[in-house]
Coordinates of C-alpha atoms and ligand atoms in Angstrom, one line a residue:
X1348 CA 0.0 0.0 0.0
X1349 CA 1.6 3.3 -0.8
X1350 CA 0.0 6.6 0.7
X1351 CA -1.6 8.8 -2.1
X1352 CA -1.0 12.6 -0.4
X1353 CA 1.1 14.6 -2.0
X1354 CA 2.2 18.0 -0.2
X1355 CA 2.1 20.7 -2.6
X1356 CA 4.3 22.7 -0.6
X1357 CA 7.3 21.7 2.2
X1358 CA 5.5 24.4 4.3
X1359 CA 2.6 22.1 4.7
X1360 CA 4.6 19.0 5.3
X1361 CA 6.4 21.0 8.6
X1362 CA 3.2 22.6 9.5
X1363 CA 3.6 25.8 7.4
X1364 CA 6.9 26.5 8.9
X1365 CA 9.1 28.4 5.8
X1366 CA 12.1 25.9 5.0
X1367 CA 15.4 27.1 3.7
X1368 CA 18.7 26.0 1.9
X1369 CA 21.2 24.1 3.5
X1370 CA 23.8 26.5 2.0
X1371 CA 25.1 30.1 2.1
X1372 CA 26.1 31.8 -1.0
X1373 CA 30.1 32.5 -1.8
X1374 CA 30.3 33.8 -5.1
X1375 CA 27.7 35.2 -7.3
X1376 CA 27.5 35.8 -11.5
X1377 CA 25.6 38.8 -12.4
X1378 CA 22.7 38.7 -15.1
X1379 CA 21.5 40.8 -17.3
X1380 CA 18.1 42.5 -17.7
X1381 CA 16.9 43.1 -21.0
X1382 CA 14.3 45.5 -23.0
X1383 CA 11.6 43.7 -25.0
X1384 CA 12.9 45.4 -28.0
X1385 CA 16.1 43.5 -27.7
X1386 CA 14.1 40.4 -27.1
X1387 CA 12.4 40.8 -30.1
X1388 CA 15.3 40.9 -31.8
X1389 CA 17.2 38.1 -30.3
X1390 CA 14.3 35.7 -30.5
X1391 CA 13.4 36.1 -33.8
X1392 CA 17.3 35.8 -35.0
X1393 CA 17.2 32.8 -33.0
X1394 CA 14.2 31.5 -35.2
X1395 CA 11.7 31.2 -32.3
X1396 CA 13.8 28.3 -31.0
X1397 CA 15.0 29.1 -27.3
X1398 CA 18.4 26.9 -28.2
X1399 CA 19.2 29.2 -30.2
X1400 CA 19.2 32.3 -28.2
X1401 CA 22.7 33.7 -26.5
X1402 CA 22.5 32.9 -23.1
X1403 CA 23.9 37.0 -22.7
X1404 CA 20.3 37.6 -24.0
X1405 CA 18.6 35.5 -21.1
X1406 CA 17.1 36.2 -17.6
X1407 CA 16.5 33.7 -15.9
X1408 CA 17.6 30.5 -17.4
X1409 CA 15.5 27.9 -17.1
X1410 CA 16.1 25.6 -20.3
X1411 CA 17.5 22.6 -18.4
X1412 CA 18.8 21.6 -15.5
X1413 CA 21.9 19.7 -17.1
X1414 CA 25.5 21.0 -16.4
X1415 CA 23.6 24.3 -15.2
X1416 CA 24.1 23.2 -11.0
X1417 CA 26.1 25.3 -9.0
X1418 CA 28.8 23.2 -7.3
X1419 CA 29.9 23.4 -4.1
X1420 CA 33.1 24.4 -2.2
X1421 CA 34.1 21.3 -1.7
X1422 CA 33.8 20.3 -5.4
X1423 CA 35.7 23.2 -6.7
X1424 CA 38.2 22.2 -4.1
X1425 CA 38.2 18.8 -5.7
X1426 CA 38.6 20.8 -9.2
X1427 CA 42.2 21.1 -7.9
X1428 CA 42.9 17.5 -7.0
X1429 CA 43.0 16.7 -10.8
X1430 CA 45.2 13.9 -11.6
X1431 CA 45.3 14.7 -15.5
X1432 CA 47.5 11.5 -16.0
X1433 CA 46.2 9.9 -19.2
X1434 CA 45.8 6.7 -17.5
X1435 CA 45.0 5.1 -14.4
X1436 CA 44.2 9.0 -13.0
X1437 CA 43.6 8.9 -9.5
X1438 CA 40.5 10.6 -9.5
X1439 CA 38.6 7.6 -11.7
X1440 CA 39.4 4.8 -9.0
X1441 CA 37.8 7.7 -6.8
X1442 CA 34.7 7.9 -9.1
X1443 CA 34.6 4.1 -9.5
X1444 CA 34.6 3.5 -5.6
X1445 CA 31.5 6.4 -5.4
X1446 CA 29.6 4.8 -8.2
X1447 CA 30.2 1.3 -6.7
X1448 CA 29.4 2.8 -3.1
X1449 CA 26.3 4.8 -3.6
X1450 CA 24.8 2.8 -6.8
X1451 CA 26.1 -0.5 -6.4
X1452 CA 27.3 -1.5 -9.3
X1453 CA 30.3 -3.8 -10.3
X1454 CA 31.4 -2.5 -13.5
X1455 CA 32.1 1.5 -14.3
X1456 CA 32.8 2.8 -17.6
X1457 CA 33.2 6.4 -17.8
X1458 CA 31.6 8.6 -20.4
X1459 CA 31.5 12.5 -21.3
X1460 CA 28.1 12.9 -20.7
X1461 CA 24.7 10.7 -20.7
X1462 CA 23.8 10.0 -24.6
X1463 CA 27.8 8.9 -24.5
X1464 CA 26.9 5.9 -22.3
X1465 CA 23.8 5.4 -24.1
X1466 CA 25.6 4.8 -27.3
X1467 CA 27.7 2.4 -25.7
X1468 CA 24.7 0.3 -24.1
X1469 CA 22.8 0.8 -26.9
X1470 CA 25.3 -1.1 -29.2
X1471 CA 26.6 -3.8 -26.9
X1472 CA 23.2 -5.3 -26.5
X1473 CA 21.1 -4.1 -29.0
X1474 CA 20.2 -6.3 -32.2
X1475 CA 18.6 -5.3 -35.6
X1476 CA 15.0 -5.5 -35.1
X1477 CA 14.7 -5.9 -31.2
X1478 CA 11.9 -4.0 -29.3
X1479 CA 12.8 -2.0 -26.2
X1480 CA 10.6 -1.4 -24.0
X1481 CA 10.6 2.0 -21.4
X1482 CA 8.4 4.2 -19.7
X1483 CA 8.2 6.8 -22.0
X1484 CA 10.7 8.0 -24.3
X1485 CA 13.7 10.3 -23.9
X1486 CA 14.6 12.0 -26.4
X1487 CA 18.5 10.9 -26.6
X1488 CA 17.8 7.6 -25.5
X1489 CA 15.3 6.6 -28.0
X1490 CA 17.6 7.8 -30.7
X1491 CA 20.5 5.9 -29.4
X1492 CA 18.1 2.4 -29.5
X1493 CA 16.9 3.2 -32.7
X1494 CA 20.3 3.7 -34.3
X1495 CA 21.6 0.3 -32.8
X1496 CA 18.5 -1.2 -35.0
X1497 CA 15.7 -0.9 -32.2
X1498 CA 12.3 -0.4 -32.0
X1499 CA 10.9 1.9 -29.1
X1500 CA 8.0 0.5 -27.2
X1501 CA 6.0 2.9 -24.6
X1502 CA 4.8 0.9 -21.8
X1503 CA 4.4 3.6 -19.2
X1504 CA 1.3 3.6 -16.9
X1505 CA -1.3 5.6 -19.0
X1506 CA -1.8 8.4 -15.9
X1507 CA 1.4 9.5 -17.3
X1508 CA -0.2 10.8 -20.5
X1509 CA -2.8 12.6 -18.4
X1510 CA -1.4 16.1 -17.1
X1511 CA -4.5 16.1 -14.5
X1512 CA -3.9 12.7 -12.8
X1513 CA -2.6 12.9 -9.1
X1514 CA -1.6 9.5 -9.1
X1515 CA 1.5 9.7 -6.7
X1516 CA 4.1 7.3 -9.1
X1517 CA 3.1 8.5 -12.8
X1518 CA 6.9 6.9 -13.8
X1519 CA 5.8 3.3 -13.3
X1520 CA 5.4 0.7 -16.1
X1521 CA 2.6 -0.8 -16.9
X1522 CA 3.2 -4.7 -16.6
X1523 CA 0.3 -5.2 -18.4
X1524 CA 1.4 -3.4 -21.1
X1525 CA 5.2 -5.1 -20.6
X1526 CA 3.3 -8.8 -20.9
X1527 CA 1.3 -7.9 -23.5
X1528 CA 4.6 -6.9 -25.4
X1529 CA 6.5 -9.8 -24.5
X1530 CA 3.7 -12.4 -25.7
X1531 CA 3.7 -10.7 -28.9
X1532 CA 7.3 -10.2 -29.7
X1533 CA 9.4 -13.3 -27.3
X1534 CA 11.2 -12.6 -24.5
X1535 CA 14.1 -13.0 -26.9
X1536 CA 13.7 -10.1 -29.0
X1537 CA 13.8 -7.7 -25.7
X1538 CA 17.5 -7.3 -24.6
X1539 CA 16.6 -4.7 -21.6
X1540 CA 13.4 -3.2 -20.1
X1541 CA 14.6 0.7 -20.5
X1542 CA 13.2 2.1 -16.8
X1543 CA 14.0 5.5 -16.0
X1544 CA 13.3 7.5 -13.1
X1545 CA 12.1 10.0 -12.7
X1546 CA 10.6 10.1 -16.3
X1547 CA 11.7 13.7 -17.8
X1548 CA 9.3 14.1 -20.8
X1549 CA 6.1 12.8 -18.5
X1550 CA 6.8 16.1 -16.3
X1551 CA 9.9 14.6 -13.6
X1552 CA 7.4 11.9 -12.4
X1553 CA 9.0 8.8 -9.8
X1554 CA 8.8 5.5 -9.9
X1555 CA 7.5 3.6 -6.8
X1556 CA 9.9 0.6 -5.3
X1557 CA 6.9 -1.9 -6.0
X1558 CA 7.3 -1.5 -9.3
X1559 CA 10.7 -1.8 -9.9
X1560 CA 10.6 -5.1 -7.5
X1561 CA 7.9 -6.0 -9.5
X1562 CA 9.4 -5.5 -12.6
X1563 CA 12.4 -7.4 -11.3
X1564 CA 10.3 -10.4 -10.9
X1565 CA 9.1 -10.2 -14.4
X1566 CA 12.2 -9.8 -16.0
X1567 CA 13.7 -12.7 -14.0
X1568 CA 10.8 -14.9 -15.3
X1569 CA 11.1 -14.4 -19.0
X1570 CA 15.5 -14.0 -18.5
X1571 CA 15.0 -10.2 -19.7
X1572 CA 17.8 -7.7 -18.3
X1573 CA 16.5 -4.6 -16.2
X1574 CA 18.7 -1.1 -16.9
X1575 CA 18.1 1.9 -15.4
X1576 CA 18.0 5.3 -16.3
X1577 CA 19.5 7.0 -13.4
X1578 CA 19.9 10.8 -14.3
X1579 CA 17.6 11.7 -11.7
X1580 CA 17.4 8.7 -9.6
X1581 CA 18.6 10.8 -6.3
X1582 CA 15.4 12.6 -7.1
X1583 CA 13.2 9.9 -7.7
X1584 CA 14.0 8.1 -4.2
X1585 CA 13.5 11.5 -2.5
X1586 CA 9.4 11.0 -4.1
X1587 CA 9.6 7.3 -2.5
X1588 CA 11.0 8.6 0.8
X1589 CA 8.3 11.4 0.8
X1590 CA 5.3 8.8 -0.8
X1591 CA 6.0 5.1 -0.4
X1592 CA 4.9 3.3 2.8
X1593 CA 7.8 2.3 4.6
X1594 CA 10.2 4.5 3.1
X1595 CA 9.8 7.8 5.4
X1596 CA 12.4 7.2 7.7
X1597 CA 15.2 5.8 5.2
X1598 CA 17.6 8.0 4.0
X1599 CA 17.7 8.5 -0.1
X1600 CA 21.1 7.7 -0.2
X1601 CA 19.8 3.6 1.2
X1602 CA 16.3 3.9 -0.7
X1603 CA 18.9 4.4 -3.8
X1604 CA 21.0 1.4 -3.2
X1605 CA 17.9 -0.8 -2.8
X1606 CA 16.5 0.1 -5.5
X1607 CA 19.3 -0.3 -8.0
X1608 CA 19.6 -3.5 -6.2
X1609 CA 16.7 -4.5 -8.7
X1610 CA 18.4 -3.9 -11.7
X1611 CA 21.3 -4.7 -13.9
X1612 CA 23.3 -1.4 -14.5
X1613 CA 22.3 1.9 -15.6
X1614 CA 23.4 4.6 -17.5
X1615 CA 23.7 8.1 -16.1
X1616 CA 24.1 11.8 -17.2
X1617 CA 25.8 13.3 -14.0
X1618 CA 25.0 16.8 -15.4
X1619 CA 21.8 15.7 -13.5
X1620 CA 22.1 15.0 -10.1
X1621 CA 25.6 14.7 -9.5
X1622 CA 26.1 18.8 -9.4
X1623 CA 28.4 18.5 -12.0
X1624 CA 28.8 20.6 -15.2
X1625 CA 29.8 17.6 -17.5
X1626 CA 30.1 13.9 -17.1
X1627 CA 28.3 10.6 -17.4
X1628 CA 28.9 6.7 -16.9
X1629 CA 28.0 3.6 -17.6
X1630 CA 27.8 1.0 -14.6
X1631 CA 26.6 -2.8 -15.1
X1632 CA 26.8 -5.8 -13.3
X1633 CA 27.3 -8.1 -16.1
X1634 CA 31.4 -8.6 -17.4
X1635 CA 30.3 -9.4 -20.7
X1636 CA 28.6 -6.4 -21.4
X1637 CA 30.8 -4.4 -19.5
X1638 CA 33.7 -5.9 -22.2
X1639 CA 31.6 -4.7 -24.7
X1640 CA 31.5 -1.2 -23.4
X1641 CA 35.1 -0.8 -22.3
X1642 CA 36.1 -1.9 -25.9
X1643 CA 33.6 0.7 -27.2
X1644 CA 34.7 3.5 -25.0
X1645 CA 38.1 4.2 -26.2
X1646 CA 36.9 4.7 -30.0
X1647 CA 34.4 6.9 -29.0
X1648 CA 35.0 8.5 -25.5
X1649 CA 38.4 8.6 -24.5
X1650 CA 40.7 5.5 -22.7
X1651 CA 38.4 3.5 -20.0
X1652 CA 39.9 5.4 -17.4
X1653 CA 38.4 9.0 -18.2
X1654 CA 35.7 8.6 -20.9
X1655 CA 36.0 11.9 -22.3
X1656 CA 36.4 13.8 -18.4
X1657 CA 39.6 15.4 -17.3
X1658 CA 40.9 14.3 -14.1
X1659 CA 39.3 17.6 -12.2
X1660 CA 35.8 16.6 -13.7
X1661 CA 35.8 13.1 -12.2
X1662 CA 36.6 14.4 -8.7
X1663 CA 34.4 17.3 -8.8
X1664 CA 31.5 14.2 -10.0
X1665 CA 33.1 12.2 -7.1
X1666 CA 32.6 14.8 -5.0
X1667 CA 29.1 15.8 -6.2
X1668 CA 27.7 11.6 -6.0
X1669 CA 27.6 11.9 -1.9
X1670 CA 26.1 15.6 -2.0
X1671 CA 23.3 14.4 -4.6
X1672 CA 21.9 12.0 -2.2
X1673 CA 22.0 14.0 1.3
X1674 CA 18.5 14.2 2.3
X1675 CA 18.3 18.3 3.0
X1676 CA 19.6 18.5 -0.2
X1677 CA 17.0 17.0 -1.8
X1678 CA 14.1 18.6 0.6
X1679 CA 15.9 22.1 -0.8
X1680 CA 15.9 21.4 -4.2
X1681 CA 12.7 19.9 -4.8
X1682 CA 11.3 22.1 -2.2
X1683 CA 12.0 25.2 -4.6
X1684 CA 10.4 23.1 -7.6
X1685 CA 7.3 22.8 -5.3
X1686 CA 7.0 26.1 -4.5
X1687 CA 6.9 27.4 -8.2
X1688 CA 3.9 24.8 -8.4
X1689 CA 2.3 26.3 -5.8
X1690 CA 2.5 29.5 -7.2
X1691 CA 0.8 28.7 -10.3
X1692 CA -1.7 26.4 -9.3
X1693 CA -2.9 28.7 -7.1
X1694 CA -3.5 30.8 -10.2
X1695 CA -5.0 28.4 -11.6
X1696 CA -2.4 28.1 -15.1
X1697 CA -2.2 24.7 -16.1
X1698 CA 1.0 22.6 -15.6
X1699 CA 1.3 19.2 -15.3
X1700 CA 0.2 18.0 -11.6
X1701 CA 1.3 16.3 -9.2
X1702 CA 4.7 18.4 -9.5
X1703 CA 7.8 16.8 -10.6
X1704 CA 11.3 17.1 -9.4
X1705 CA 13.4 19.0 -11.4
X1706 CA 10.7 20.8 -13.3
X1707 CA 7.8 22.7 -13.7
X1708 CA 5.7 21.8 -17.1
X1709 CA 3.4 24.1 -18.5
X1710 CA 0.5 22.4 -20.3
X1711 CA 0.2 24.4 -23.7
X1712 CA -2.8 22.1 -24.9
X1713 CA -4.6 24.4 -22.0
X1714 CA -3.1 27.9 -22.5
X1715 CA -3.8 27.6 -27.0
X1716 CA -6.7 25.4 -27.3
X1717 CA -6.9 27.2 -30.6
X1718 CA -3.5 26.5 -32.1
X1719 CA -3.8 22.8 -33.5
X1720 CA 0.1 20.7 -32.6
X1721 CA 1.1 20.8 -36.3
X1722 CA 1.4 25.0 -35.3
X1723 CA 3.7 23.8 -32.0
X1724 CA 1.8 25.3 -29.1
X1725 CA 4.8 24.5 -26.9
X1726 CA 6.8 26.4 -29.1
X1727 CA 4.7 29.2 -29.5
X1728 CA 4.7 29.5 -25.3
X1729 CA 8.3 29.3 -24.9
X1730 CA 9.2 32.0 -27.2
X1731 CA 6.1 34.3 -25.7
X1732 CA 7.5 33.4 -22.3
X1733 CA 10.7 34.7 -23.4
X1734 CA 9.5 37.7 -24.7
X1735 CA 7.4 38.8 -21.7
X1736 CA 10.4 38.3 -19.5
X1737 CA 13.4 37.2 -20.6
X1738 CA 12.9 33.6 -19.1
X1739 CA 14.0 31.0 -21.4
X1740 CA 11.9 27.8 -21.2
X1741 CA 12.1 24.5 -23.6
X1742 CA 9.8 22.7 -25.7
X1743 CA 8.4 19.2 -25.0
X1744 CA 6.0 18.6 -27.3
X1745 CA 5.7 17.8 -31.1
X1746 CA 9.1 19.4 -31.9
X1747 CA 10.8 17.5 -29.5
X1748 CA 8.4 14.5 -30.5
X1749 CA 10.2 14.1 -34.1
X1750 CA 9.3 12.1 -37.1
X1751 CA 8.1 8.5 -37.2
X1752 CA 11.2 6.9 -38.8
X1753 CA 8.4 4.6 -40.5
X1754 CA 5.8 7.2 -42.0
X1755 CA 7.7 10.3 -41.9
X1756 CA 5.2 12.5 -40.4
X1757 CA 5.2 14.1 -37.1
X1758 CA 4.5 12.2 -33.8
X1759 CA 2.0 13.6 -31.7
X1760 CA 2.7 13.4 -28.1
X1761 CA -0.2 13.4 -25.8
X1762 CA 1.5 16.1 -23.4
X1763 CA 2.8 19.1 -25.8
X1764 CA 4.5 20.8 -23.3
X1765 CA 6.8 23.8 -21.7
X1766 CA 9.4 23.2 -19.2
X1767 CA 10.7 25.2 -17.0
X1768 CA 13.9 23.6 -15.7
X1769 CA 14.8 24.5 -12.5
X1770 CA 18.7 24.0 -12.0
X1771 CA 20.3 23.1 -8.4
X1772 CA 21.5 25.4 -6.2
X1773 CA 21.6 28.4 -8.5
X1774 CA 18.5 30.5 -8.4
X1775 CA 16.3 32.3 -5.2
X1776 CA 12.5 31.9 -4.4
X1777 CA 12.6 35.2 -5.7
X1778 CA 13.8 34.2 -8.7
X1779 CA 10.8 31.7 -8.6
X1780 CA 8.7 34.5 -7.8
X1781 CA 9.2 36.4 -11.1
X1782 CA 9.1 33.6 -13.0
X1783 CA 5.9 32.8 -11.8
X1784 CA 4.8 36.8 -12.6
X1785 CA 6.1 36.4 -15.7
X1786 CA 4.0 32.5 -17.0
X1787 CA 0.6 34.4 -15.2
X1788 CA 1.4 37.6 -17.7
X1789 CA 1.5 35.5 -20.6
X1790 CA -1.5 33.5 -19.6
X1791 CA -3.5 36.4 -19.4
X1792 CA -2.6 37.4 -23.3
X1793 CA -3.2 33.7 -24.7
X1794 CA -6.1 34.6 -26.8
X1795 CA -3.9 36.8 -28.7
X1796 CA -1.3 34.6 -29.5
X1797 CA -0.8 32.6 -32.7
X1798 CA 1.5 29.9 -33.5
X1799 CA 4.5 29.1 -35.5
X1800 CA 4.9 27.5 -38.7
X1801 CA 8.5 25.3 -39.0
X1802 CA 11.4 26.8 -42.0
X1803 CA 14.1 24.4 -41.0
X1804 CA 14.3 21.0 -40.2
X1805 CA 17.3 18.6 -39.0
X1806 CA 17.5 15.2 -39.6
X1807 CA 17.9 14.5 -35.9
X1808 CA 17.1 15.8 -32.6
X1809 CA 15.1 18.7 -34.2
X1810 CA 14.4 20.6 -31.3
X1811 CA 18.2 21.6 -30.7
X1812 CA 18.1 23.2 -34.2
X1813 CA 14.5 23.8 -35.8
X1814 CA 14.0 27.4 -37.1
X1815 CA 10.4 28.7 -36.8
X1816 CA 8.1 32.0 -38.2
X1817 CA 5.6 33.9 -36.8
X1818 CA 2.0 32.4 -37.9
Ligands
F0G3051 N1 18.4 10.6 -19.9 C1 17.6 11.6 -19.4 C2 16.4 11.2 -18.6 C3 17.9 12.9 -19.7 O1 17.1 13.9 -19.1 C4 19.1 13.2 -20.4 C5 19.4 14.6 -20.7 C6 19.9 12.2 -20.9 C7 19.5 10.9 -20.6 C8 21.1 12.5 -21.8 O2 22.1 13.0 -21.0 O3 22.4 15.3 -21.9 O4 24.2 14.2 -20.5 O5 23.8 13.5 -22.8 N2 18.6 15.6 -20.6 C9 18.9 17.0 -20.8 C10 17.6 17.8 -20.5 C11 19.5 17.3 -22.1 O6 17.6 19.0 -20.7 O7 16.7 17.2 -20.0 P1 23.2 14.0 -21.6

């Protein structure tokens, strides 16, 4: 039985008592305020496509929470620890022994960043014409299976379409769906169930422990390998500490070990979680595969002791592994996401509910019922965001969406979203406070907003590059 309450806010979990960092602030970077002239002009020589704009032209920048953390003063003590030694650098058996400590894992290969580990998996285990199944797609990840020759399978639990639905673990698969899959395809033509948590296109949503025991179980019976996604598992066992029976008086750092306890390795982009402004790994259980991967690494990384990271990256990422997990932490960090979701739900401006963990998602289906997805309402609110205020934002939607390699034509997500990205340790609730100012003032001019019509296309990963106009 897992509890279904979810507190909107960290005041109402202490009793309305205001909660606070667990750091001071050393060193600051000024930003720069900007005139809505100059926005003009910046967004539309960035072709309405917020990765295109200068980040000199940007607020508040809330595109992503990857590489954007602040780091501590420990880790840019670590920064000076580098052992730039080509091989065998002191700071890798350091990262090893964290990864191994905090994750469990037997086998570490390092990479540059996530989508380098998840070329390696992906081509180690996958086979022309094999299904892989996940709960929900990512956009780097999906990519990386179907170029190894696989075929993308969605077998999230459907509350995860539904931007409404207060179920408390939206990041769980659906076993049914999982079953139904494997009956129809054999066991043998699934090399991995792809589970990540949380799940960043269905709005930052966890998965419970259940269902990754459960899953375990499964995949045992039909001889299936388990690998997670762990970008924001620190994140994700903060939810199951906060909603799981059983789990309240754990610390993450033990809910985290038990619950990659369930699986066979995972993949990770440390510019997540790990406070860290570039780095990855891969970490699995099973030699063979881990061959695989350590042969790959050097022809596409760097040697297996680095992966692409200097020395001073890997102990800063060392470093950053046993702050990501320290409970206050996490109560900060995903305190501040809640209370930018308080803030607009109390407004009434649709985002996705229950709140995620490192993002708020703006429902554009609900702010442009009258631009249809093939005009990108998601886009369309981004770049209005960033006009009203300077805030950049990201799409999540149809852009991000892409092509059906098959037909050619779009993909229409369910959830066409906005996202604003909160990153760790860098911004003040009244940072939060503006921001939410800033969403309310362009929800109150939706009616006069049209969309966008697309003028360039790449062949992959289009939202990084796509030009737009002004319907
Ligand atoms: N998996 C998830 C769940 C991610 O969110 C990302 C990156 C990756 C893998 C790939 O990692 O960027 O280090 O190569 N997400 C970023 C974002 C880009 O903005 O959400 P990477």
């Amino acid at each position: 039985m897992m509890t279904t309450t979810i507190p909107q806010t960290m005041g109402q979990q202490f009793g309305r008592r205001s909660w606070a960092e667990p750091w001071k602030i050393k060193m600051v970077e000024p930003i720069r305020m900007t005139t809505r002239a100059e926005r003009e002009q910046a967004i539309d020589e960035a072709g309405y496509n917020t990765f295109l704009l200068r980040s000199n032209d940007v607020y508040i920048d809330l595109l992503t929470d990857s590489g954007t953390s602040a780091m501590s003063d420990r880790q840019w003590a670590g920064i000076m620890l580098g052992d730039e030694a080509y091989a065998g650098s002191n700071n890798f058996y350091r990262l090893e022994k964290a990864i191994q400590d905090y994750y469990g894992y037997k086998y570490i290969v390092p990479t540059h960043q996530g989508r380098g580990a998840e070329h390696l998996i992906s081509q180690a285990v996958i086979k022309q014409g094999d299904y892989i199944p996940g709960n929900m797609y990512f956009t780097t990840t999906r990519l990386h299976q179907e170029l190894a020759g696989g075929i993308f399978v969605d077998v999230i639990v459907d509350a995860a379409h539904d931007p409404t639905d207060l179920s408390p673990f939206k990041g769980n698969i659906d076993l049914n769906k999982l079953e139904s899959l494997i009956e129809k395809v054999g066991a043998e033509k699934i090399p991995y169930v792809s589970l990540a948590g949380t799940v960043n296109m269905a709005g930052g949503q966890p998965v419970s422990m259940a269902n990754v025991r459960d899953l375990r179980v499964l995949c045992d019976k039909h001889n299936i390998r388990l690998y997670l996604d762990a970008t924001r598992m620190a994140e994700n066992c903060f939810f199951i500490q906060e909603r799981e029976e059983g789990y309240a008086d754990k610390p993450v750092a033990e809910i985290l070990r038990e619950f990659c306890s369930y699986t066979d390795g995972a993949w990770m982009s440390s510019k997540k979680d790990h406070l860290v402004n570039i780095g990855g790994w891969l970490a699995v259980n099973d030699e063979d595969v881990f061959d695989k991967a350590r042969n790959m690494v050097v022809v596409y990384e760097g040697l297996h002791t680095y992966g692409g990271m200097s020395g001073r990256d890997m102990e800063a990422l060392a470093i950053g592994i046993s702050e990501s997990v320290q409970d206050d932490h996490l109560r900060a960090r995903i305190g501040q996401v809640y209370y930018l979701g308080e803030l607009l739900t109390d407004w009434q401006i649709p985002i996705v509910q229950p709140v995620g963990g490192h993002a708020i998602f703006l429902d554009a289906k609900k702010f442009y019922p009258h631009i249809s997805q093939d005009k990108f309402p998601a886009q369309t609110l981004a770049s209005e965001l960033y006009l009203e205020s300077g805030i950049r934002a990201m799409e999540r939607g149809v852009v991000s969406a892409g092509r059906d390699p098959e037909t050619g034509d779009h993909r229409y997500p369910a959830l066409e979203l906005v996202r604003l990205t909160i990153p760790r340790r860098v911004y003040t609730q009244a940072h939060m406070d503006v921001t939410a100012e800033a969403v309310r003032a362009v929800y109150e001019n939706r009616e006069n907003t049209n969309g966008l019509n697309m003028v360039y296309e790449p062949d992959y990963l289009r939202f990084f590059q796509a030009r737009f106009e002004r319907l």
